[in-house]
CSV table of C-alpha atoms in Angstrom, one decimal:
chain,number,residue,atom,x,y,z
A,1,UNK,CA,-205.0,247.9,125.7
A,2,UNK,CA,-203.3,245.7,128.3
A,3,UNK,CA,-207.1,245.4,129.8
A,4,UNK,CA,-208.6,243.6,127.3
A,5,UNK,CA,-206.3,240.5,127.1
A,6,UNK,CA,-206.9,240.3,130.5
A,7,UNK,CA,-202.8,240.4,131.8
A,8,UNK,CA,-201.8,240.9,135.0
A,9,UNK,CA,-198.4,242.5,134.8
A,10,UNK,CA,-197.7,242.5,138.6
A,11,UNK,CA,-197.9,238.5,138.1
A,12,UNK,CA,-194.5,236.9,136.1
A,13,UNK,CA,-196.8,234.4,134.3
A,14,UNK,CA,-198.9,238.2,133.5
A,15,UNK,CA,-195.3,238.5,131.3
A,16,UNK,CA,-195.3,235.5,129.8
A,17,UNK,CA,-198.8,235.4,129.0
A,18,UNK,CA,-198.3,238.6,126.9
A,19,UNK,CA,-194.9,237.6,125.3
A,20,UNK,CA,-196.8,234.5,123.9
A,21,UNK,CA,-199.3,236.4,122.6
A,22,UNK,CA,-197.3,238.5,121.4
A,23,UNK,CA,-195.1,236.0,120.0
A,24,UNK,CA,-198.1,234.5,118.1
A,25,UNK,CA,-199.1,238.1,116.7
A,26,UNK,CA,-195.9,239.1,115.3
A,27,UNK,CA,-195.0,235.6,113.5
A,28,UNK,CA,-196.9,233.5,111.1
A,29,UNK,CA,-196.5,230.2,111.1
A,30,UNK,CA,-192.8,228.9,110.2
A,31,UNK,CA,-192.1,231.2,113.1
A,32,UNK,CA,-191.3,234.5,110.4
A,33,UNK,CA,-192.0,238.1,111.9
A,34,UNK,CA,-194.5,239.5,110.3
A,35,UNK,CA,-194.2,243.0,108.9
A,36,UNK,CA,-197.0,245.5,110.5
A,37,UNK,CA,-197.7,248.7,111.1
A,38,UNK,CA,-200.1,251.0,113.2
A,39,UNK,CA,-203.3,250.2,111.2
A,40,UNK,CA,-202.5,246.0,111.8
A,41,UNK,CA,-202.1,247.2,115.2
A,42,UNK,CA,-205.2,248.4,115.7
A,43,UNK,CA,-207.0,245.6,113.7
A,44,UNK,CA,-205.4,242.8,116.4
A,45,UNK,CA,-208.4,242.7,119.2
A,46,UNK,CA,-211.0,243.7,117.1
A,47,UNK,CA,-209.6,240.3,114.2
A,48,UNK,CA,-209.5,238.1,117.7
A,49,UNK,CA,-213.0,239.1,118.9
A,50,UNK,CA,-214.1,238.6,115.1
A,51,UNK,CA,-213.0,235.0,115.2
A,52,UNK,CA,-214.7,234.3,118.3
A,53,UNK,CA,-217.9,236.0,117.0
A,54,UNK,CA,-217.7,233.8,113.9
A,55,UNK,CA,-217.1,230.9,116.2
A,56,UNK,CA,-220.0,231.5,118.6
A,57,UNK,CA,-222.3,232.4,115.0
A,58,UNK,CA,-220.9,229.2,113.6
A,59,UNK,CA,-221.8,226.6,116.4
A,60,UNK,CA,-225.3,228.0,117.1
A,61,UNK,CA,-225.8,227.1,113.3
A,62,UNK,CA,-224.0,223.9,113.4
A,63,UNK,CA,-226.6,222.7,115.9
A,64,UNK,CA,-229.8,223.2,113.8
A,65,UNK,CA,-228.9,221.1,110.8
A,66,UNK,CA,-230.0,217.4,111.3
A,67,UNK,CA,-228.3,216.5,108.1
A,68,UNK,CA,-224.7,216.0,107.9
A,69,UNK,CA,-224.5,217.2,104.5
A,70,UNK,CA,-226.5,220.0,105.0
A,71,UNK,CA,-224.2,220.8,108.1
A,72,UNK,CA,-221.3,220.3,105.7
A,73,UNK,CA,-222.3,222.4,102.5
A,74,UNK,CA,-223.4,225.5,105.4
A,75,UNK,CA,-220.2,225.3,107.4
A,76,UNK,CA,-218.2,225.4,103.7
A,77,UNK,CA,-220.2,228.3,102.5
A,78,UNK,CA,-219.8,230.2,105.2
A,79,UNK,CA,-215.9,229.8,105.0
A,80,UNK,CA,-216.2,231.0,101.8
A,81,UNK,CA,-218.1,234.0,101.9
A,82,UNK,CA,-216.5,235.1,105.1
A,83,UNK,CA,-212.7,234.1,105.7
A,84,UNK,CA,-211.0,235.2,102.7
A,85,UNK,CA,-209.9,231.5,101.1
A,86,UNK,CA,-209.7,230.9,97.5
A,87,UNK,CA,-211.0,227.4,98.1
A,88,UNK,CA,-212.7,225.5,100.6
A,89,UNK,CA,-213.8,221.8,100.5
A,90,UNK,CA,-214.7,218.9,103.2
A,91,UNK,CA,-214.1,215.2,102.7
A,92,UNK,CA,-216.7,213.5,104.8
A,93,UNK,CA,-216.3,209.5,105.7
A,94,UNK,CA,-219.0,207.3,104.2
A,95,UNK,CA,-219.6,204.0,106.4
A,96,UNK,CA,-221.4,202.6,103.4
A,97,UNK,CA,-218.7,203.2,100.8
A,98,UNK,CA,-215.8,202.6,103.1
A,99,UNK,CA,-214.3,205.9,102.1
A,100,UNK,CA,-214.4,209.5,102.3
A,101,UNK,CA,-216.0,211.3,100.0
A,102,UNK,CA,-216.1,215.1,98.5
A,103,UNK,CA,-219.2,216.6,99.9
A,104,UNK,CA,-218.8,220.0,98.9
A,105,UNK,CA,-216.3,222.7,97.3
A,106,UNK,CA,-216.5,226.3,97.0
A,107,UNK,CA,-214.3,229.0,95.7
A,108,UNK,CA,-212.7,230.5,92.9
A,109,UNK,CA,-209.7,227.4,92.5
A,110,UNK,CA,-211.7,224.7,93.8
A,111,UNK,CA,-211.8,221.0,92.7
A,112,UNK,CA,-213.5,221.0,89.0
A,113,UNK,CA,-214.2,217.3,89.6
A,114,UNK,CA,-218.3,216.8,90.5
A,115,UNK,CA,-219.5,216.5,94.2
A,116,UNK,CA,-219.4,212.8,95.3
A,117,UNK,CA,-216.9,211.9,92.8
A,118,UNK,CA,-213.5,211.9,95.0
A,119,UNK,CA,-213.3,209.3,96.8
A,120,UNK,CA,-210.2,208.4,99.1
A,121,UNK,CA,-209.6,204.9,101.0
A,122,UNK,CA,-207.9,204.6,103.9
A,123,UNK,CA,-204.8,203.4,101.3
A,124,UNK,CA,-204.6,207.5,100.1
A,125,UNK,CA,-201.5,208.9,101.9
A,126,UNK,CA,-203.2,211.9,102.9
A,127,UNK,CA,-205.8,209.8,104.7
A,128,UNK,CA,-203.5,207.8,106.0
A,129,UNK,CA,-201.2,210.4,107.5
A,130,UNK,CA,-204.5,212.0,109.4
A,131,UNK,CA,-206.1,208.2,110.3
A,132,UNK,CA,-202.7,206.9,111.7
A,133,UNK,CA,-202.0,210.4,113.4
A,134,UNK,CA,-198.5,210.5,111.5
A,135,UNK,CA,-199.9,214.4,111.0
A,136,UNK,CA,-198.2,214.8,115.0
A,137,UNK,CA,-195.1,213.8,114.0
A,138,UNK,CA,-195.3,216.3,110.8
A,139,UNK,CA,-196.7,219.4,112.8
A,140,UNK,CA,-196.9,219.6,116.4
A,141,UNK,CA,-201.0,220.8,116.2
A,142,UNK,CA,-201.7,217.9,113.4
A,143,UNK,CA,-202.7,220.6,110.6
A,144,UNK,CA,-200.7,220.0,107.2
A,145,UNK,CA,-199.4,223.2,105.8
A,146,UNK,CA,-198.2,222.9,102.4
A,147,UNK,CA,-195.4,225.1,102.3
A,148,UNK,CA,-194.3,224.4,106.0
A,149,UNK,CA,-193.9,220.6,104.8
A,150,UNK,CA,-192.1,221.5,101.5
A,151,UNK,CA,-189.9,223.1,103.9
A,152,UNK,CA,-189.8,219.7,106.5
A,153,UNK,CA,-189.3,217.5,103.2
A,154,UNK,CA,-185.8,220.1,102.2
A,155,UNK,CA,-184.3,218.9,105.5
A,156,UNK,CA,-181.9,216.3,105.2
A,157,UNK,CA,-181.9,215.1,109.0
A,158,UNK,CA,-185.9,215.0,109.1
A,159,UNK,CA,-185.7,213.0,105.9
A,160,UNK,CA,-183.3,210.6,107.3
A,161,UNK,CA,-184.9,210.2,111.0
A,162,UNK,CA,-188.3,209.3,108.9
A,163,UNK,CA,-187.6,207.9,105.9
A,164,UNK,CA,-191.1,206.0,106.1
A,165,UNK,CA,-192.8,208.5,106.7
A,166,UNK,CA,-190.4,211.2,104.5
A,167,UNK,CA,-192.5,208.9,101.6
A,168,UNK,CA,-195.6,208.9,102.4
A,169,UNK,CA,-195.5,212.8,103.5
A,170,UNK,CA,-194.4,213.1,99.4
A,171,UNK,CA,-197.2,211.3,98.5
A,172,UNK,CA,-199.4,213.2,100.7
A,173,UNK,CA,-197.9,216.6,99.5
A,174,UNK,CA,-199.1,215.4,95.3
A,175,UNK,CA,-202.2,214.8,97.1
A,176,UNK,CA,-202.6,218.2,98.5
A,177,UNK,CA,-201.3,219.6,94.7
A,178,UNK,CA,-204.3,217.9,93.2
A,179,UNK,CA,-206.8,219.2,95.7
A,180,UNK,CA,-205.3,222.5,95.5
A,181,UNK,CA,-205.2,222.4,99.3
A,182,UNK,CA,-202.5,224.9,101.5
A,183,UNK,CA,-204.2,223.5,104.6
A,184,UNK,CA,-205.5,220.3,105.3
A,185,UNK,CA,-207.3,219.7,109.0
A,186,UNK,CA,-208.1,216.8,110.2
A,187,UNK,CA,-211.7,216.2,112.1
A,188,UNK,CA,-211.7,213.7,114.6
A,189,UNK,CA,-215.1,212.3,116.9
A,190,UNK,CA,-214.2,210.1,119.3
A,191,UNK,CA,-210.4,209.0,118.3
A,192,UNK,CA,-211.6,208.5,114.6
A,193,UNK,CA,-211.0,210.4,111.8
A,194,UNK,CA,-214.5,211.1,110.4
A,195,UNK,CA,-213.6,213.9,107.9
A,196,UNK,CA,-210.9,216.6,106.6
A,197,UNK,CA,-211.3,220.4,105.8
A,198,UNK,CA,-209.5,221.3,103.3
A,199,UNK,CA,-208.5,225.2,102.3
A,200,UNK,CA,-207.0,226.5,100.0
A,201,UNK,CA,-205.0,229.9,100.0
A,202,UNK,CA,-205.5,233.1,101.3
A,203,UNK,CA,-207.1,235.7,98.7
A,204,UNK,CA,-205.0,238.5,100.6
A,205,UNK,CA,-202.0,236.0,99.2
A,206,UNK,CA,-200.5,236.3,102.9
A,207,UNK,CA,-199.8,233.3,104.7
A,208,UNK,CA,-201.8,232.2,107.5
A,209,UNK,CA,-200.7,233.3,110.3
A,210,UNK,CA,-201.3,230.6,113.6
A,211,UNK,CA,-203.9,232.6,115.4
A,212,UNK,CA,-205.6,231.9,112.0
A,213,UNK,CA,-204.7,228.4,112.1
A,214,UNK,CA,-206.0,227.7,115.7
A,215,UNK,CA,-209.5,229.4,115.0
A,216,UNK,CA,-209.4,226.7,111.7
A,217,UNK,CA,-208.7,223.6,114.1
A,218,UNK,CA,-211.2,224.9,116.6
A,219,UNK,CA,-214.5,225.4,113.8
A,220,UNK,CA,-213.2,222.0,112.7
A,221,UNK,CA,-213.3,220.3,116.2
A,222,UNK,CA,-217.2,222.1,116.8
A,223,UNK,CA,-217.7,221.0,112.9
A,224,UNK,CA,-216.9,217.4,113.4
A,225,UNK,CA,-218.8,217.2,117.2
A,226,UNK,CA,-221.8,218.5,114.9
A,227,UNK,CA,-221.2,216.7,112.0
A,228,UNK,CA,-221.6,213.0,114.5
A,229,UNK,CA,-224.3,214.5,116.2
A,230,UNK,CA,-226.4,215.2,113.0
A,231,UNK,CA,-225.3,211.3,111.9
A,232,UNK,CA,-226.9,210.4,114.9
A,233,UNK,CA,-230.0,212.4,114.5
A,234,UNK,CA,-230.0,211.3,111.2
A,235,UNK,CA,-229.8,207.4,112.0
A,236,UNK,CA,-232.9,207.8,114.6
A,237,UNK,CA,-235.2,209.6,112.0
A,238,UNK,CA,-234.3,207.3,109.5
A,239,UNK,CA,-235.3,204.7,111.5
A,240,UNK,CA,-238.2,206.4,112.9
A,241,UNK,CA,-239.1,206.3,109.2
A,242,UNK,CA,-238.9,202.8,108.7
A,243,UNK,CA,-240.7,202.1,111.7
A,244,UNK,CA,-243.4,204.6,110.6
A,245,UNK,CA,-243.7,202.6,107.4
A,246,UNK,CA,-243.7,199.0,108.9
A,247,UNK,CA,-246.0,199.1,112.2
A,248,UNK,CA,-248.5,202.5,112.3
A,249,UNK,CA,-249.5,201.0,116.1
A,250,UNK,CA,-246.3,199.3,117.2
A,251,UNK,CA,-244.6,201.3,119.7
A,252,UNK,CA,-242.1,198.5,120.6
A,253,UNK,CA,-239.6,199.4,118.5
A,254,UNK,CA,-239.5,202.8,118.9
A,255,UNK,CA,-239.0,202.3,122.5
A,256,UNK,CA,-235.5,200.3,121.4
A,257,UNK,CA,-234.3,202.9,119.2
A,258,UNK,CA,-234.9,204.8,121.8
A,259,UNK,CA,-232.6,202.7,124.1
A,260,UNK,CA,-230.0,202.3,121.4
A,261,UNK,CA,-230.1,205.7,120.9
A,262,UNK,CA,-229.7,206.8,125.2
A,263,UNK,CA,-227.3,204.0,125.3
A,264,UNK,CA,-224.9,205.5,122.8
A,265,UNK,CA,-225.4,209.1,124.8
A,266,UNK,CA,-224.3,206.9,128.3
A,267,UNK,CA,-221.4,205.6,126.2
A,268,UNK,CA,-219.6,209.2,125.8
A,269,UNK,CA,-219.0,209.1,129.3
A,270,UNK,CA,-217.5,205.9,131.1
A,271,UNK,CA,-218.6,206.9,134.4
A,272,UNK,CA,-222.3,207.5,133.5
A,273,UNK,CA,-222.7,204.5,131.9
A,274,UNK,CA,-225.9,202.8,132.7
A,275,UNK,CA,-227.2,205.8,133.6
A,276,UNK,CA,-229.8,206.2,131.4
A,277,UNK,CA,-231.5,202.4,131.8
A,278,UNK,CA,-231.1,202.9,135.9
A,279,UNK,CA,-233.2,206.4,135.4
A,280,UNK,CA,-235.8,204.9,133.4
A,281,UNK,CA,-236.4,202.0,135.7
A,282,UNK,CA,-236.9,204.2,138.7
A,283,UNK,CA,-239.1,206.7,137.2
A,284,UNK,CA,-241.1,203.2,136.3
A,285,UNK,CA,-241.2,201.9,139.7
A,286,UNK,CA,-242.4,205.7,141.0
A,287,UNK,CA,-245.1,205.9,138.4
A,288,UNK,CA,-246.7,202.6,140.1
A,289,UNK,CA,-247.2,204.9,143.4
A,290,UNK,CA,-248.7,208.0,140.8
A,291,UNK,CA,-251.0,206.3,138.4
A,292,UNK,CA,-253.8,207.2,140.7
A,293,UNK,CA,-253.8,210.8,141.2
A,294,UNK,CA,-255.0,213.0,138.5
A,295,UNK,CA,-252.2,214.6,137.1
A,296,UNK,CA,-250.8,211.2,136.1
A,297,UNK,CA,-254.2,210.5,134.5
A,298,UNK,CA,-254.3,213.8,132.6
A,299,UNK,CA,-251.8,211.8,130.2
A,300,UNK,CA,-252.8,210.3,127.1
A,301,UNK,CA,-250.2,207.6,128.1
A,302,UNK,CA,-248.8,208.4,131.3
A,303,UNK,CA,-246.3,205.0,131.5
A,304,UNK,CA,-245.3,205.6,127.9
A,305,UNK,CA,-244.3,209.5,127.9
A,306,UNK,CA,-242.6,208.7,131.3
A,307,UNK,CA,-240.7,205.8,129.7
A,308,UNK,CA,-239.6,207.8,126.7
A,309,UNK,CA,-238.9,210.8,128.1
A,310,UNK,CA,-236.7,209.0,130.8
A,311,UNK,CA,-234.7,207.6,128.0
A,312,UNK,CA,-234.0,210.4,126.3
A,313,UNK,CA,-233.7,212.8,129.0
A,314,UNK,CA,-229.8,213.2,128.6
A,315,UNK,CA,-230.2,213.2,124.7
A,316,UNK,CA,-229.1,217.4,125.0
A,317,UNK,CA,-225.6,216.1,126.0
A,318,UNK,CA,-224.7,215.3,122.6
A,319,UNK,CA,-224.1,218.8,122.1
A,320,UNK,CA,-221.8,219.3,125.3
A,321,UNK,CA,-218.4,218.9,124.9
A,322,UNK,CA,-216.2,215.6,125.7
A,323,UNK,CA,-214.0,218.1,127.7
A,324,UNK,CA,-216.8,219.2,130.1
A,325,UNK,CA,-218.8,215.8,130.3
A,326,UNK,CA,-216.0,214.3,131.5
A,327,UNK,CA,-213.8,216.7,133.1
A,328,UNK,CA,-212.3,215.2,136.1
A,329,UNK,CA,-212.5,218.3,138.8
A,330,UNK,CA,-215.0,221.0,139.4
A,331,UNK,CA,-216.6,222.8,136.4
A,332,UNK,CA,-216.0,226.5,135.9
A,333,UNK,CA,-219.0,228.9,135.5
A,334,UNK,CA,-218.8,228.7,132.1
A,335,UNK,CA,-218.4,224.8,131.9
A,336,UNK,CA,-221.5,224.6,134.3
A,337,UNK,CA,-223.8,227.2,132.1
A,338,UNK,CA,-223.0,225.4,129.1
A,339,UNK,CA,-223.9,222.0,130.7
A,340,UNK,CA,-227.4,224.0,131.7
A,341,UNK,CA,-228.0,224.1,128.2
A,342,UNK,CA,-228.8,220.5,127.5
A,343,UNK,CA,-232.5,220.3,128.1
A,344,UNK,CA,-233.0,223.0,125.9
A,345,UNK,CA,-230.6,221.5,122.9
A,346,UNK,CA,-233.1,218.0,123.9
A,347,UNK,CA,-236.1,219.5,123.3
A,348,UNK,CA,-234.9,221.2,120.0
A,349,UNK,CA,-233.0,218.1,118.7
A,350,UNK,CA,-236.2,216.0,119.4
A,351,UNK,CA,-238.7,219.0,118.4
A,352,UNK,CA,-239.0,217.9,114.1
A,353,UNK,CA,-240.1,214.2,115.6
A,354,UNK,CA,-243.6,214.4,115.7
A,355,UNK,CA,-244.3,211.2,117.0
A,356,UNK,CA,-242.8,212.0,120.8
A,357,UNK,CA,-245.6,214.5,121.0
A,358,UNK,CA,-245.6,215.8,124.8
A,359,UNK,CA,-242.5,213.7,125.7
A,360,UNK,CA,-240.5,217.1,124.2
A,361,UNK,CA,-241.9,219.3,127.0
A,362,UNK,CA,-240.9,216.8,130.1
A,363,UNK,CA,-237.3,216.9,128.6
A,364,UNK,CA,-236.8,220.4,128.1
A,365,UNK,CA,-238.0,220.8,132.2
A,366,UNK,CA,-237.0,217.9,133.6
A,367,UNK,CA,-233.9,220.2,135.5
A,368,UNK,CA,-236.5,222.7,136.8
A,369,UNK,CA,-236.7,222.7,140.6
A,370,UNK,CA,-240.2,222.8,142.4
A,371,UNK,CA,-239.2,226.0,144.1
A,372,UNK,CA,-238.8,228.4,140.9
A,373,UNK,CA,-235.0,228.3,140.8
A,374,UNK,CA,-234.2,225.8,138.1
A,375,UNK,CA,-233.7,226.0,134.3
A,376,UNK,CA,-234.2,226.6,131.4
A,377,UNK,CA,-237.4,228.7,132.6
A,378,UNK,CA,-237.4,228.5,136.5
A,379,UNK,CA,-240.8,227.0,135.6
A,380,UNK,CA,-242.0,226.5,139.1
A,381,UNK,CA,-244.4,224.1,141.4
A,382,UNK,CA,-247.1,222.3,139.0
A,383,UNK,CA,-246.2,224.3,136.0
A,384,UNK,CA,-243.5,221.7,136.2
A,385,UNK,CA,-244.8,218.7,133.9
A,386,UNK,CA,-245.4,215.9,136.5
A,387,UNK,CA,-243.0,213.7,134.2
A,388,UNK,CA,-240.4,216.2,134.2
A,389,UNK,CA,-240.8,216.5,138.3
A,390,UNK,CA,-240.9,212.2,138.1
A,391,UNK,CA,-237.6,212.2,136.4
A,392,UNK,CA,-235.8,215.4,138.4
A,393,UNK,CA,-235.9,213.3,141.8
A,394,UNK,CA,-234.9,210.0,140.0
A,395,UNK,CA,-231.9,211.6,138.0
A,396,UNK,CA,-230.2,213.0,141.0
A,397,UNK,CA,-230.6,210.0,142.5
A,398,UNK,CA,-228.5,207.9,140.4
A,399,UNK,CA,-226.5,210.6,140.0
A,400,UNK,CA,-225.5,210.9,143.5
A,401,UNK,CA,-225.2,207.1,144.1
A,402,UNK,CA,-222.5,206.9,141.2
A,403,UNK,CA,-218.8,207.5,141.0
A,404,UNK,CA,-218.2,210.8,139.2
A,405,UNK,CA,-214.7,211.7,137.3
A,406,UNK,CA,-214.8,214.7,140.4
A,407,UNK,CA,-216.1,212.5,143.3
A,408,UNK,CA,-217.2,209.0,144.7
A,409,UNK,CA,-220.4,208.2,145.3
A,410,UNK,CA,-222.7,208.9,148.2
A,411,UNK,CA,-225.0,205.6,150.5
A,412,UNK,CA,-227.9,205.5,149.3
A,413,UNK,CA,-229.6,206.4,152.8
A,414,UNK,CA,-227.3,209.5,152.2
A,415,UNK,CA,-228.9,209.8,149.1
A,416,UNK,CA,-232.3,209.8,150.2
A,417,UNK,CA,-232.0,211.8,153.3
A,418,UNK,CA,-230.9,214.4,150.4
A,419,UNK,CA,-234.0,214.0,148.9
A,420,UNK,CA,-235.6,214.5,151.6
A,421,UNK,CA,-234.2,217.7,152.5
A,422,UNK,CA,-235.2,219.2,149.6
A,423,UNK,CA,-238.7,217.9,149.0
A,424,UNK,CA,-240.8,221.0,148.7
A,425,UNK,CA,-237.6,223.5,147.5
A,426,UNK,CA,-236.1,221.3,144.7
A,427,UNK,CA,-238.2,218.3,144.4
A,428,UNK,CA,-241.9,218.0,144.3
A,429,UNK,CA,-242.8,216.6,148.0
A,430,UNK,CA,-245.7,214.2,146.4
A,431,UNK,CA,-243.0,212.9,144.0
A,432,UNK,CA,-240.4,212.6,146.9
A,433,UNK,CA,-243.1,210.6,149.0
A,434,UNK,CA,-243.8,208.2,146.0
A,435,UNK,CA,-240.0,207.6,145.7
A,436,UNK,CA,-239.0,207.1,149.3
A,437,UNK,CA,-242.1,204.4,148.9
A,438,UNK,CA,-241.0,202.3,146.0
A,439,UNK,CA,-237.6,202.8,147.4
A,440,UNK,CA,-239.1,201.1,151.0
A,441,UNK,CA,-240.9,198.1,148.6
A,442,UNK,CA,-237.7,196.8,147.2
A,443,UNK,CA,-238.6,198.7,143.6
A,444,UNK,CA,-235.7,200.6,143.1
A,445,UNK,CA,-233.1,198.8,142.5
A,446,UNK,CA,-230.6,198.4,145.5
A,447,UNK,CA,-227.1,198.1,143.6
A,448,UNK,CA,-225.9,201.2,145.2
A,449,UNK,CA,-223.8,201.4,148.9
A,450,UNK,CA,-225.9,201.3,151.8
């Protein structure tokens, strides 16, 4: 049993890692032992690896839906159907109504008020609380639990230390009375809260215990990654639309969505910013030294699909993590393998746009190597789009002539006797040639250490 919790007993931090597991096991969450038996027993691993199932199941979902209240209504449902609640409901924040707004609500004690017609300001205590992150002072993980805070508001001291705050909380808790809500969670993108997921009791009539609690923070952190991301997607289609309607021929504007689109990708990550512009104006300068030869003139377009595909070669990332993209130290296995997967989520993000045609294809490959050994396919030599090849040789590039959270960056003549080293395992040596050319005629830009 020991085995699969992965202890090492022989270790003293082995001990403690099993007496805070079991700690969280055998208490729910105002820290009350749990009665249990040799059936709950039994149940433990099997519950855990259930949650992590659901989680895995959950995200793979999360990332298909392109609208956010699509996303929402799916991720409700299948809270519903599958976790035991009596209710479940999602407040989502409208930029257009300056307020969040009731999406969706499922369950046998839900809201009886209509979808779309709660509405909550910033001014509502309970948004307040989660916008102003008051919710840390109230609970060390930020979730509200009703009873735990009926408990708080009982203690004379607390309600003294805060008395602010002790009036707002009672506001908050009428709030949660109305919404029928025993847990409220707040989902946060980027420092701001974008939405709250609301539950309402357990149909067992136990409490939730804080394993429970934790999987609940963790499907709303993945919920409200995919809930921006599908904004995002959202924004660009809708103004793919308008463009669509306005200029049939007119591929200017595309090309700045484009840009504002790989701009706010850069922006996730401080030390990659610029990244994407710097990418696109090399692959620019290399295509000067290619239009000739006849792969480049195989393309419909050949400047164009290079152009937009350079700019949205990182556009997979939205579905990586803050955590791993900028991590400051080396990436674990794990880390690295889910990193490998952002071509692929690229591709499938950009796949329902018609209009980028074969620019899909040079995203999905461009981190295959010329040798075979790259991914997502280990396409290898010419099966590699020439694009995709155009835009492996510029990316690492920039990458390694740019400070990293984990390292500082390299001279560029390191750089590009890097390049050369691998032209004809990881890069493609006519692509290498055409760089180290441009890179000789002043084209690529020289704002890197020599």
């Amino acid at each position: 049993m020991y085995k699969e919790f992965n202890i090492d007993f022989k270790e003293q931090k082995g001990w403690f890692k099993f007496q805070q597991w079991l700690i969280d096991k055998l208490t729910d969450t105002e820290g009350a032992l749990i009665p249990i038996g040799p059936e709950a027993l039994q149940k433990w691993p099997k519950a855990e690896k259930d949650y992590q199932v659901f989680l895995e199941n959950a995200s793979r979902l999360m990332i298909r839906f392109k609208k956010p209240e699509r996303l929402i209504k799916m991720i409700v449902n299948i809270i519903d159907e599958q976790l035991g609640t009596t209710h479940t409901a999602m407040l989502l924040y409208k930029e257009d109504k300056n307020s969040f707004i009731l999406i969706d609500s499922k369950g046998e004690s839900g809201v009886k008020i209509p979808i779309g017609f709660i509405r909550m300001t910033f001014d509502n205590p309970l948004i307040k609380i989660f916008d102003e992150r008051k919710n840390y002072i109230i609970s060390e993980n930020g979730v509200l639990v009703y009873e735990n805070i009926v408990s708080l508001m009982k203690n004379a001291e607390t309600i003294e230390k805060h008395k602010e705050l002790a009036d707002l909380t009672e506001l908050a808790l009428r709030q949660m009375e109305l919404l029928k809500a025993n847990i409220c969670i707040p989902l946060y993108y980027k420092k701001s809260l974008i939405g709250v997921l609301i539950l309402g009791a357990k149909r067992s009539k136990q409490k939730f215990t804080r394993q429970e609690i934790g999987f609940f923070m963790t499907l709303a952190n993945d919920a409200a990654m995919a809930i921006s991301n599908a904004q995002l997607i959202q924004n660009l289609q809708e103004r793919i639309d308008e463009i669509k309607d306005l200029y049939t021929k007119e591929h200017r504007v595309f090309i700045h969505t484009a840009v504002a689109l790989a701009t706010a990708i850069d922006a996730r990550d401080p030390y990659t910013h610029g990244h994407t512009e710097r990418v696109t104006q090399y692959c620019l300068s290399v295509s000067e030294e290619l239009e000739g030869i006849p792969e480049a003139q195989a393309y419909r377009n050949f400047k164009e699909t290079l152009h937009i595909a350079a700019l949205l070669h990182d556009v997979g990332k939205i579905g990586i993590p803050d955590a791993i993209l900028n991590k400051r130290g080396k990436l674990t296995k794990k880390e690295f393998e889910k990193i490998k997967e952002h071509p692929a989520i690229g591709a499938a993000i950009l796949t329902p746009i018609k209009e980028l045609g074969d620019v899909v294809k040079e995203i999905r490959y461009h981190q295959e190597r010329y040798d075979g050994k790259g991914y997502p396919e280990g396409l290898k030599g010419n099966d590699i789009p020439l694009v995709a090849r155009i835009i492996a040789v510029c990316d690492t590039f920039d990458a390694m002539t740019t400070d990293r959270p984990y390292r500082q960056r390299k001279f560029a003549e390191t750089a590009l006797q890097e390049i050369r080293n691998e032209s004809g395992r990881q890069f493609d040596p006519i692509v290498v040639s055409a760089f180290l050319l441009a890179y000789e005629k002043g084209k690529i830009l020289r704002n890197h250490r020599k």
